[in-house]
mmCIF file of C-alpha atoms and ligand atoms in Angstrom:
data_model
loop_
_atom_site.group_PDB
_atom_site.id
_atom_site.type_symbol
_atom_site.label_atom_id
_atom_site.label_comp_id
_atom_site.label_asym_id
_atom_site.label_seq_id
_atom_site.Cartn_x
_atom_site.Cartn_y
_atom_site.Cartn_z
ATOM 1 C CA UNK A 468 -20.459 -17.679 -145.141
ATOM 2 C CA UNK A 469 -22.470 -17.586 -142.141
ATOM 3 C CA UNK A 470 -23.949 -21.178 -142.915
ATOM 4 C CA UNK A 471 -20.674 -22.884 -142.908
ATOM 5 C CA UNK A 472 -19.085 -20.999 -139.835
ATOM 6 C CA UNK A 473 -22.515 -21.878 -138.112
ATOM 7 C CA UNK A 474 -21.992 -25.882 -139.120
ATOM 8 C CA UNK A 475 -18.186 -25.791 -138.136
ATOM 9 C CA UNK A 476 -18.942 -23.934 -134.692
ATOM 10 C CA UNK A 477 -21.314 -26.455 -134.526
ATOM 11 C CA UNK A 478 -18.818 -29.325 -134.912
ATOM 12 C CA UNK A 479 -15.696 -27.797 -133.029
ATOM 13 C CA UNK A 480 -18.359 -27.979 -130.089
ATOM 14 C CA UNK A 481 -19.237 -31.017 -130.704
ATOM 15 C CA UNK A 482 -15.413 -32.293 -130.774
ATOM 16 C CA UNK A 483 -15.024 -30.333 -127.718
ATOM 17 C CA UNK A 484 -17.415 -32.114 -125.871
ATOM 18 C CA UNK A 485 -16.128 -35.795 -127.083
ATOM 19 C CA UNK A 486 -12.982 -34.429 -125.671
ATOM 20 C CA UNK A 487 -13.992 -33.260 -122.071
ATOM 21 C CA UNK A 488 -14.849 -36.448 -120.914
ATOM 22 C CA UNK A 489 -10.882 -36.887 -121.062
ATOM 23 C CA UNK A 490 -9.905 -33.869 -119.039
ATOM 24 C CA UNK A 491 -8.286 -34.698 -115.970
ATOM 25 C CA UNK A 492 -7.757 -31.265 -113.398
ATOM 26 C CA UNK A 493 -4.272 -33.103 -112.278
ATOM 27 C CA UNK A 494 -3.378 -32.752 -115.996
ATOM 28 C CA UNK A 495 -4.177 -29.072 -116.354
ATOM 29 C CA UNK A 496 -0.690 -27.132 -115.439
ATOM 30 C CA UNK A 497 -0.004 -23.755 -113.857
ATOM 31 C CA UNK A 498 0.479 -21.182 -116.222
ATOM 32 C CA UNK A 499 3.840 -19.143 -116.368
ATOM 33 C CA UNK A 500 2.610 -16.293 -118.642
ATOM 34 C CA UNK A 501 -0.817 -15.095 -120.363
ATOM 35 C CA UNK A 502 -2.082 -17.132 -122.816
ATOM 36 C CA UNK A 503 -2.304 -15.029 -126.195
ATOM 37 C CA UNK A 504 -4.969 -17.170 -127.241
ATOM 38 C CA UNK A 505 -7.632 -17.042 -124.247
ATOM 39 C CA UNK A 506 -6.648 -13.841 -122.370
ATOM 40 C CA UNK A 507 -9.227 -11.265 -122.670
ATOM 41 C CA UNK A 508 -10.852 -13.421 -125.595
ATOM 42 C CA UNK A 509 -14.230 -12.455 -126.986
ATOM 43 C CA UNK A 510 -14.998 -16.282 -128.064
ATOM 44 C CA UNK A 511 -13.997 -17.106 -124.394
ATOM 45 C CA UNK A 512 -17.019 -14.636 -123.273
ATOM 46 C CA UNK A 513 -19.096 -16.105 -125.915
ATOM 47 C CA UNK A 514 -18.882 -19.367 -124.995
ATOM 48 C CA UNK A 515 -19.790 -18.308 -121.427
ATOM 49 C CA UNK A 516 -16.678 -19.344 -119.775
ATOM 50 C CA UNK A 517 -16.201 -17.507 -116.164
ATOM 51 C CA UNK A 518 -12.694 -17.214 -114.532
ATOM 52 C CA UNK A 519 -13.679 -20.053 -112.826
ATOM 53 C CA UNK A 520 -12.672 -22.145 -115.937
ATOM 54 C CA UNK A 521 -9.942 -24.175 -115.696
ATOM 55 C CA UNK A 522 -7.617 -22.447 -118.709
ATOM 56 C CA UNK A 523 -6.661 -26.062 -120.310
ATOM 57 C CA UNK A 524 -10.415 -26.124 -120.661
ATOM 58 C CA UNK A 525 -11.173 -23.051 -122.110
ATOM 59 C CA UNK A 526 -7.887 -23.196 -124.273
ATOM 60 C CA UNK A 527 -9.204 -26.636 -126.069
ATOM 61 C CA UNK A 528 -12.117 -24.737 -127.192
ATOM 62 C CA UNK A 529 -10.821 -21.592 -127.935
ATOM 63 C CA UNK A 530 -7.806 -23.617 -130.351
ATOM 64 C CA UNK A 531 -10.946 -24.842 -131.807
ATOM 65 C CA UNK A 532 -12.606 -21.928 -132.908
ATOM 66 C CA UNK A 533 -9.761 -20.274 -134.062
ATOM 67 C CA UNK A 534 -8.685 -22.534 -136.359
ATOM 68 C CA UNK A 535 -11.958 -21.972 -137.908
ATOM 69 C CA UNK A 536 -11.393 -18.470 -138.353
ATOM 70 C CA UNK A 537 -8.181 -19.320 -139.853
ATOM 71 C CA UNK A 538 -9.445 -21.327 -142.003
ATOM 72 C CA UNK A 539 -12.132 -19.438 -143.147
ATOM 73 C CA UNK A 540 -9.535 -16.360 -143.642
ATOM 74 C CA UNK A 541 -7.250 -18.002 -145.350
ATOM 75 C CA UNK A 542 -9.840 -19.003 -148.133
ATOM 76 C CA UNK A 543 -10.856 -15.602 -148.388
ATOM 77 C CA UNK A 544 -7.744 -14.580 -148.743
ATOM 78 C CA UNK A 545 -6.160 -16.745 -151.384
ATOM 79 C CA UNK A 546 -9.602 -16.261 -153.531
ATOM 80 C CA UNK A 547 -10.128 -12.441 -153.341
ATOM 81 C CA UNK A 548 -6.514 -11.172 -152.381
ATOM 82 C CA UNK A 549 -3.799 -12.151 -154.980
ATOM 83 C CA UNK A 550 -0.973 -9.375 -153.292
ATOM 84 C CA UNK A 551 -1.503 -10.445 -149.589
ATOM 85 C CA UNK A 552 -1.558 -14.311 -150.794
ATOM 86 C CA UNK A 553 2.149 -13.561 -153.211
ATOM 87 C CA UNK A 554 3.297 -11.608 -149.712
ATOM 88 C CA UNK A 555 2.156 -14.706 -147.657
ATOM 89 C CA UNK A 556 4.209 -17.281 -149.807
ATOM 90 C CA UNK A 557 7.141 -15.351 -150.160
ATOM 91 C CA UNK A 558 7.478 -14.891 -146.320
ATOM 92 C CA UNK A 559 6.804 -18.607 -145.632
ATOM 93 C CA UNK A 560 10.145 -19.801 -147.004
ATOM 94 C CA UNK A 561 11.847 -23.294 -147.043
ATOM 95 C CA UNK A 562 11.054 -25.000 -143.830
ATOM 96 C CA UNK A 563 13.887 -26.002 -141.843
ATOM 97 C CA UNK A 564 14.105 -29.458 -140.588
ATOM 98 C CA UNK A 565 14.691 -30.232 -136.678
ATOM 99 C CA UNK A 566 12.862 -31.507 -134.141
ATOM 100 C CA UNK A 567 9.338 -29.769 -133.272
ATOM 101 C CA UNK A 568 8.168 -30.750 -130.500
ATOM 102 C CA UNK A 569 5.137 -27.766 -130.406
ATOM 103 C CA UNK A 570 4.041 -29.381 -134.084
ATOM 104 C CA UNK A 571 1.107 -31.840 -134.945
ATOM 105 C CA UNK A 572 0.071 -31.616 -131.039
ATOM 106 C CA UNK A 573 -3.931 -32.570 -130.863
ATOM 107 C CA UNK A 574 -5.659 -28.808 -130.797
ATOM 108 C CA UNK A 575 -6.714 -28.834 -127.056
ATOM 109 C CA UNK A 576 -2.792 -28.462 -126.805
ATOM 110 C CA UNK A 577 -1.546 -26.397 -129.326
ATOM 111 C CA UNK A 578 -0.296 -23.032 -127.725
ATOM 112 C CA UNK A 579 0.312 -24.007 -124.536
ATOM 113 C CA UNK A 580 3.721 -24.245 -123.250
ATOM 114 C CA UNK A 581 5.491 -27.552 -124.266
ATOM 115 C CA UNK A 582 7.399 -27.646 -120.362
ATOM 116 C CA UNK A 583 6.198 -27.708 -117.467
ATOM 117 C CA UNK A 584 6.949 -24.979 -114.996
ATOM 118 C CA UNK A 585 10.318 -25.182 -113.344
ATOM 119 C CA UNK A 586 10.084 -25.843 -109.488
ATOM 120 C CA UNK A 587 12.762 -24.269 -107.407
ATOM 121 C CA UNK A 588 15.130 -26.530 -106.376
ATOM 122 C CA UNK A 589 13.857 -29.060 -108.840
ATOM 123 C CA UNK A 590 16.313 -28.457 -111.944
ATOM 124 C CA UNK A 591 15.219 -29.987 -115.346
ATOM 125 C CA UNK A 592 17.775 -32.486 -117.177
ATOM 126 C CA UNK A 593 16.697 -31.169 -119.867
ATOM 127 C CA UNK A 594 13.604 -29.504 -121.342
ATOM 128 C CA UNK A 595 11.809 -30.059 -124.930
ATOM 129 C CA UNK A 596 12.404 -26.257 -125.666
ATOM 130 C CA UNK A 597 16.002 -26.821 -125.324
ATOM 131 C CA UNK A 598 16.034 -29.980 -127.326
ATOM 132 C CA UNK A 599 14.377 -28.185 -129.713
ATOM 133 C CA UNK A 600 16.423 -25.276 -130.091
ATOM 134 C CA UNK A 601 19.654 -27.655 -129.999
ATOM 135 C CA UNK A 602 18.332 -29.327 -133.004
ATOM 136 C CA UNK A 603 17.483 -26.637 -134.985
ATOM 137 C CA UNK A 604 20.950 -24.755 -134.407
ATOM 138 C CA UNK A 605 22.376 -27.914 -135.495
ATOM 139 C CA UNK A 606 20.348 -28.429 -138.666
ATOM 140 C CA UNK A 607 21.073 -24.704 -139.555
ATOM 141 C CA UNK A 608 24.593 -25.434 -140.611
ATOM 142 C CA UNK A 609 23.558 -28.191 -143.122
ATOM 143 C CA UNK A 610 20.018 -26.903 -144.458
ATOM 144 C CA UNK A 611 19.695 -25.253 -147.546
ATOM 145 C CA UNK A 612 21.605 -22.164 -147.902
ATOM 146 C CA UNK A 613 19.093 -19.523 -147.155
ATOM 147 C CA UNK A 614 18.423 -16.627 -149.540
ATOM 148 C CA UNK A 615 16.407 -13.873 -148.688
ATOM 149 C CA UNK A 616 14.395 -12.418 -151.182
ATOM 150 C CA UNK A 617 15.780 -8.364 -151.110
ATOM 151 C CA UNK A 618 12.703 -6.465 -150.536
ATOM 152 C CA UNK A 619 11.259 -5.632 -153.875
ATOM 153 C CA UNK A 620 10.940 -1.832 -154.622
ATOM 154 C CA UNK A 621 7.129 -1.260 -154.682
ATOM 155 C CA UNK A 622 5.718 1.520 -156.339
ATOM 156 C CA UNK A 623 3.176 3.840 -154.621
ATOM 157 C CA UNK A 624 0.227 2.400 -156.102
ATOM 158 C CA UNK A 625 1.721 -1.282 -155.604
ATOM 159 C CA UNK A 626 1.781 0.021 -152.202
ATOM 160 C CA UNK A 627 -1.527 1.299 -151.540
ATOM 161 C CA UNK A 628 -3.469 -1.725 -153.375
ATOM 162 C CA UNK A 629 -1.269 -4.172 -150.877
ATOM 163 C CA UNK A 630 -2.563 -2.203 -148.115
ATOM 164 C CA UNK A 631 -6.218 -2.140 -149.467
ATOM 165 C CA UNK A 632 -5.980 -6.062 -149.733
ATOM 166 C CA UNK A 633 -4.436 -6.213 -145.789
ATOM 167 C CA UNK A 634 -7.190 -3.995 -144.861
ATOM 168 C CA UNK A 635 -9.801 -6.245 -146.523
ATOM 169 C CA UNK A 636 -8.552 -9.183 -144.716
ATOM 170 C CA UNK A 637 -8.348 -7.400 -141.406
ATOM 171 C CA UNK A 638 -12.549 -6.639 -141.869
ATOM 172 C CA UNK A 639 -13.327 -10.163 -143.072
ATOM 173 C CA UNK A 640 -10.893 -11.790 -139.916
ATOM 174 C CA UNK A 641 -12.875 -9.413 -137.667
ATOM 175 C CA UNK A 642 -16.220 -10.563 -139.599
ATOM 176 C CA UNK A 643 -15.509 -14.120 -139.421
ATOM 177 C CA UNK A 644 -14.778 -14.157 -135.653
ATOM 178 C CA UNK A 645 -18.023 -12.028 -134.789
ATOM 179 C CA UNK A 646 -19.655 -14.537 -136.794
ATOM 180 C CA UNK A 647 -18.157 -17.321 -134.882
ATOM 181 C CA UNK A 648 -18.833 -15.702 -131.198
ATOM 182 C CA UNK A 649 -22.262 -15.327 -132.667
ATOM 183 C CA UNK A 650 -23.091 -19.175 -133.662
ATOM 184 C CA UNK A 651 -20.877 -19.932 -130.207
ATOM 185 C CA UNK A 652 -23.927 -18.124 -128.012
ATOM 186 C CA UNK A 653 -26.117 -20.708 -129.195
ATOM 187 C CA UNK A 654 -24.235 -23.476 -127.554
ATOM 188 C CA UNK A 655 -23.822 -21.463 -124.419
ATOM 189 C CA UNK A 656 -26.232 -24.375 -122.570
ATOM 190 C CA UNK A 657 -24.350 -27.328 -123.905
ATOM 191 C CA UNK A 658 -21.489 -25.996 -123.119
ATOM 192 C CA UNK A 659 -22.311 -25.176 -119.216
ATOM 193 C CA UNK A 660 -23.994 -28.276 -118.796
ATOM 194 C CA UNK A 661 -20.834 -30.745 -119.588
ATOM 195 C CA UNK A 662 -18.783 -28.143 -117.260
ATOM 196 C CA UNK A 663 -21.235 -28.546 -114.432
ATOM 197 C CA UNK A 664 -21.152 -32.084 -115.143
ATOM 198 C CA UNK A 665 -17.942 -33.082 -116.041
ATOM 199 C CA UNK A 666 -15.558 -29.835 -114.941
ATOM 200 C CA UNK A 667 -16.805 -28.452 -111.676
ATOM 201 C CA UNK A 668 -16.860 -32.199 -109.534
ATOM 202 C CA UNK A 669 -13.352 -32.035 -110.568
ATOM 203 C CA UNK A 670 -12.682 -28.821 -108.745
ATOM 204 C CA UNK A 671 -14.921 -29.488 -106.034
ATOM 205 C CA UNK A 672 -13.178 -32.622 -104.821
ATOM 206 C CA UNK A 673 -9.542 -30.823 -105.182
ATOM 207 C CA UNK A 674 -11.257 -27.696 -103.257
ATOM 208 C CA UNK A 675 -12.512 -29.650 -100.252
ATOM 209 C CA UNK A 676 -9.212 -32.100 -100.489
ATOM 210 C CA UNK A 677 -6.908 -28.844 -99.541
ATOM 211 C CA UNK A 678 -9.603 -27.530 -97.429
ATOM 212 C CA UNK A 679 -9.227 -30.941 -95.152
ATOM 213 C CA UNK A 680 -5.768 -30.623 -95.593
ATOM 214 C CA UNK A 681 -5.276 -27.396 -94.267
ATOM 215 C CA UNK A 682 -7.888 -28.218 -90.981
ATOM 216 C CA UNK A 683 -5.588 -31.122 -90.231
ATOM 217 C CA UNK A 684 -2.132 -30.675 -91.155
ATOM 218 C CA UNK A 685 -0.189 -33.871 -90.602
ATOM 219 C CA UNK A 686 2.018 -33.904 -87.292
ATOM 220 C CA UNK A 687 5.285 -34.367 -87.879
HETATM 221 ZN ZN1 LIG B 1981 -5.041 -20.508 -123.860
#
Protein backbone atom coordinates (compact mmCIF):
# COMPACT_ATOMS: atom_id res chain seq x y z
CA UNK A 1 0.00 0.00 0.00
CA UNK A 2 2.43 2.50 0.97
CA UNK A 3 4.06 2.43 -2.64
CA UNK A 4 0.98 3.42 -4.41
CA UNK A 5 -0.28 6.13 -1.85
CA UNK A 6 3.44 7.42 -2.10
CA UNK A 7 3.10 7.57 -6.24
CA UNK A 8 -0.51 9.12 -6.05
CA UNK A 9 0.60 11.80 -3.32
CA UNK A 10 3.17 12.20 -5.60
CA UNK A 11 0.89 12.99 -8.57
CA UNK A 12 -2.02 14.91 -6.72
CA UNK A 13 1.06 17.31 -6.01
CA UNK A 14 2.08 17.36 -9.07
CA UNK A 15 -1.59 18.26 -10.47
CA UNK A 16 -1.67 20.73 -7.79
CA UNK A 17 1.11 22.54 -8.92
CA UNK A 18 -0.04 22.55 -12.84
CA UNK A 19 -3.04 24.07 -11.27
CA UNK A 20 -1.59 27.03 -9.15
CA UNK A 21 -0.31 28.80 -11.88
CA UNK A 22 -4.20 29.44 -12.50
CA UNK A 23 -5.11 30.76 -9.10
CA UNK A 24 -6.17 34.16 -9.14
CA UNK A 25 -6.58 35.83 -5.18
CA UNK A 26 -9.69 37.95 -6.79
CA UNK A 27 -11.17 34.47 -7.47
CA UNK A 28 -10.74 33.05 -3.99
CA UNK A 29 -14.19 34.01 -2.02
CA UNK A 30 -14.91 34.77 1.63
CA UNK A 31 -15.95 31.95 3.46
CA UNK A 32 -19.46 31.85 5.25
CA UNK A 33 -18.82 28.75 7.44
CA UNK A 34 -15.81 26.23 8.28
CA UNK A 35 -14.76 24.20 5.72
CA UNK A 36 -15.23 20.41 6.85
CA UNK A 37 -12.59 19.51 4.62
CA UNK A 38 -9.52 21.89 5.64
CA UNK A 39 -10.47 23.02 9.19
CA UNK A 40 -8.19 21.65 11.69
CA UNK A 41 -6.85 19.14 8.90
CA UNK A 42 -3.82 17.00 9.60
CA UNK A 43 -2.91 16.82 5.66
CA UNK A 44 -3.27 20.69 5.80
CA UNK A 45 -0.33 20.62 8.59
CA UNK A 46 1.44 18.13 6.56
CA UNK A 47 1.64 19.88 3.65
CA UNK A 48 2.99 22.85 5.66
CA UNK A 49 0.26 25.21 4.97
CA UNK A 50 0.18 28.26 7.68
CA UNK A 51 -3.05 30.33 8.26
CA UNK A 52 -1.59 32.51 6.01
CA UNK A 53 -2.88 30.26 3.13
CA UNK A 54 -5.36 31.46 1.13
CA UNK A 55 -8.25 28.54 1.91
CA UNK A 56 -9.14 28.10 -2.04
CA UNK A 57 -5.49 27.15 -2.04
CA UNK A 58 -5.22 24.86 0.56
CA UNK A 59 -8.77 23.39 -0.28
CA UNK A 60 -7.46 22.34 -4.02
CA UNK A 61 -4.92 20.29 -2.37
CA UNK A 62 -6.57 19.00 0.41
CA UNK A 63 -9.73 17.72 -2.30
CA UNK A 64 -6.76 16.12 -3.74
CA UNK A 65 -5.53 14.05 -1.16
CA UNK A 66 -8.65 13.01 0.01
CA UNK A 67 -9.87 11.58 -2.82
CA UNK A 68 -6.92 9.41 -2.56
CA UNK A 69 -7.84 8.19 0.68
CA UNK A 70 -11.16 7.51 -0.67
CA UNK A 71 -10.07 5.77 -3.12
CA UNK A 72 -7.76 3.75 -1.50
CA UNK A 73 -10.64 2.92 1.23
CA UNK A 74 -13.02 2.10 -0.89
CA UNK A 75 -10.80 -0.73 -2.49
CA UNK A 76 -10.12 -2.01 0.76
CA UNK A 77 -13.33 -2.09 1.52
CA UNK A 78 -15.11 -3.78 -1.33
CA UNK A 79 -12.08 -6.53 -1.29
CA UNK A 80 -11.85 -7.41 2.46
CA UNK A 81 -15.37 -6.21 3.79
CA UNK A 82 -18.36 -7.98 2.05
CA UNK A 83 -21.11 -6.61 5.06
CA UNK A 84 -19.94 -2.90 5.03
CA UNK A 85 -19.75 -3.07 0.99
CA UNK A 86 -23.83 -4.94 0.93
CA UNK A 87 -24.59 -1.92 3.69
CA UNK A 88 -22.90 0.64 1.30
CA UNK A 89 -25.04 -0.41 -1.84
CA UNK A 90 -28.14 -0.74 -0.19
CA UNK A 91 -27.93 2.85 1.26
CA UNK A 92 -26.85 4.34 -2.11
CA UNK A 93 -30.25 3.90 -3.76
CA UNK A 94 -31.65 5.04 -7.20
CA UNK A 95 -30.24 8.40 -7.96
CA UNK A 96 -32.65 11.03 -8.51
CA UNK A 97 -32.39 13.14 -11.52
CA UNK A 98 -32.31 17.16 -11.25
CA UNK A 99 -30.02 19.59 -11.73
CA UNK A 100 -26.56 19.39 -9.69
CA UNK A 101 -24.90 22.08 -9.85
CA UNK A 102 -22.15 20.90 -6.83
CA UNK A 103 -21.49 17.63 -9.32
CA UNK A 104 -18.53 16.94 -11.80
CA UNK A 105 -16.94 20.43 -10.50
CA UNK A 106 -12.89 20.17 -11.22
CA UNK A 107 -11.49 18.98 -7.51
CA UNK A 108 -9.88 22.37 -6.50
CA UNK A 109 -13.74 23.18 -6.23
CA UNK A 110 -15.51 20.46 -4.96
CA UNK A 111 -16.78 21.33 -1.34
CA UNK A 112 -16.82 24.72 -1.46
CA UNK A 113 -19.96 26.58 -1.48
CA UNK A 114 -21.58 26.75 -5.01
CA UNK A 115 -22.87 30.81 -4.14
CA UNK A 116 -21.24 33.38 -3.38
CA UNK A 117 -21.83 35.17 -0.13
CA UNK A 118 -24.88 37.36 -0.02
CA UNK A 119 -24.01 41.16 0.37
CA UNK A 120 -26.46 43.19 2.34
CA UNK A 121 -28.45 45.14 0.34
CA UNK A 122 -27.37 43.23 -2.70
CA UNK A 123 -30.30 40.53 -3.04
CA UNK A 124 -29.62 37.50 -5.38
CA UNK A 125 -32.20 36.82 -8.37
CA UNK A 126 -31.66 33.74 -7.77
CA UNK A 127 -28.97 31.40 -6.44
CA UNK A 128 -27.70 27.82 -7.85
CA UNK A 129 -28.71 26.25 -4.41
CA UNK A 130 -32.16 27.32 -5.00
CA UNK A 131 -32.23 26.23 -8.58
CA UNK A 132 -31.11 23.22 -7.42
CA UNK A 133 -33.42 22.46 -4.80
CA UNK A 134 -36.40 23.69 -7.19
CA UNK A 135 -35.41 21.04 -9.55
CA UNK A 136 -35.10 18.32 -7.45
CA UNK A 137 -38.58 18.98 -5.62
CA UNK A 138 -39.89 18.99 -9.01
CA UNK A 139 -38.33 15.76 -10.26
CA UNK A 140 -39.48 14.08 -6.94
CA UNK A 141 -43.05 13.85 -8.06
CA UNK A 142 -42.18 11.99 -11.35
CA UNK A 143 -39.01 9.80 -10.32
CA UNK A 144 -39.29 6.38 -9.53
CA UNK A 145 -41.48 5.57 -6.73
CA UNK A 146 -39.11 5.19 -3.89
CA UNK A 147 -39.05 2.07 -1.70
CA UNK A 148 -37.16 1.84 1.26
CA UNK A 149 -35.68 -1.25 2.08
CA UNK A 150 -37.37 -1.98 5.95
CA UNK A 151 -34.41 -2.43 8.05
CA UNK A 152 -33.56 -6.07 8.03
CA UNK A 153 -33.67 -7.80 11.50
CA UNK A 154 -29.97 -8.65 12.19
CA UNK A 155 -29.06 -11.17 14.48
CA UNK A 156 -26.49 -10.55 17.28
CA UNK A 157 -23.69 -12.09 15.61
CA UNK A 158 -24.78 -10.43 12.14
CA UNK A 159 -24.44 -7.51 14.29
CA UNK A 160 -21.18 -7.76 15.83
CA UNK A 161 -19.30 -9.06 12.51
CA UNK A 162 -20.89 -5.69 10.73
CA UNK A 163 -19.35 -3.78 13.41
CA UNK A 164 -15.96 -5.69 13.26
CA UNK A 165 -15.92 -4.91 9.40
CA UNK A 166 -16.83 -0.85 10.24
CA UNK A 167 -14.16 -1.00 12.73
CA UNK A 168 -11.65 -2.44 10.22
CA UNK A 169 -12.37 0.23 7.82
CA UNK A 170 -12.21 2.97 10.41
CA UNK A 171 -8.21 1.63 11.19
CA UNK A 172 -7.33 1.25 7.51
CA UNK A 173 -9.12 5.08 6.68
CA UNK A 174 -7.02 6.28 9.64
CA UNK A 175 -3.92 4.17 8.16
CA UNK A 176 -4.30 5.37 4.75
CA UNK A 177 -4.45 9.09 5.68
CA UNK A 178 -1.30 8.82 8.09
CA UNK A 179 0.21 7.28 5.21
CA UNK A 180 -0.74 10.06 2.97
CA UNK A 181 0.35 13.04 5.54
CA UNK A 182 3.47 10.98 5.65
CA UNK A 183 4.45 10.87 1.71
CA UNK A 184 2.86 14.73 1.81
CA UNK A 185 6.05 15.84 4.25
CA UNK A 186 8.24 15.01 1.54
CA UNK A 187 6.86 17.59 -0.77
CA UNK A 188 6.76 20.13 1.98
CA UNK A 189 9.66 22.23 -0.23
CA UNK A 190 7.84 22.03 -3.51
CA UNK A 191 5.04 22.92 -2.13
CA UNK A 192 6.37 26.29 -0.27
CA UNK A 193 8.35 27.20 -3.08
CA UNK A 194 5.32 27.60 -5.80
CA UNK A 195 3.43 29.50 -2.75
CA UNK A 196 6.31 31.89 -2.29
CA UNK A 197 6.41 32.12 -5.89
CA UNK A 198 3.20 32.06 -7.22
CA UNK A 199 0.75 32.68 -3.90
CA UNK A 200 2.36 35.23 -1.65
CA UNK A 201 3.05 38.22 -4.69
CA UNK A 202 -0.58 37.78 -4.94
CA UNK A 203 -1.23 38.81 -1.39
CA UNK A 204 1.44 41.18 -1.23
CA UNK A 205 0.17 43.43 -3.99
CA UNK A 206 -3.62 43.24 -2.50
CA UNK A 207 -1.89 43.98 1.09
CA UNK A 208 -0.04 47.13 0.06
CA UNK A 209 -3.13 48.09 -2.50
CA UNK A 210 -5.52 48.54 0.80
CA UNK A 211 -2.65 49.77 2.73
CA UNK A 212 -2.40 52.87 0.03
CA UNK A 213 -5.90 52.95 0.09
CA UNK A 214 -6.45 53.47 3.53
CA UNK A 215 -3.31 56.37 3.71
CA UNK A 216 -5.22 58.21 1.02
CA UNK A 217 -8.80 57.80 1.07
CA UNK A 218 -10.37 59.47 -1.94
CA UNK A 219 -12.04 63.00 -1.18
CA UNK A 220 -15.31 63.10 -1.92
ZN1 LIG B 1 -11.73 23.57 2.30
Amino acid sequence: MADSIEGRVRSGVDAFLRWLPRWEIGTSRARTRVCRLCFGSPVATAAGFDVDVPHSVQHALLSRMRVIVDEEVDRYTARNLPLVSRELAKAEGPELPGYRPDEGLALEFQGLEIDPPPEPGQPFLFTLAELAQEDRDAALPLAEPVHPTPPAAYSEEAKAALRTELELADDHARAVGTGVCLALVEHRSRIADAIDRLVEPQIDDLLSELSQALENPRTR
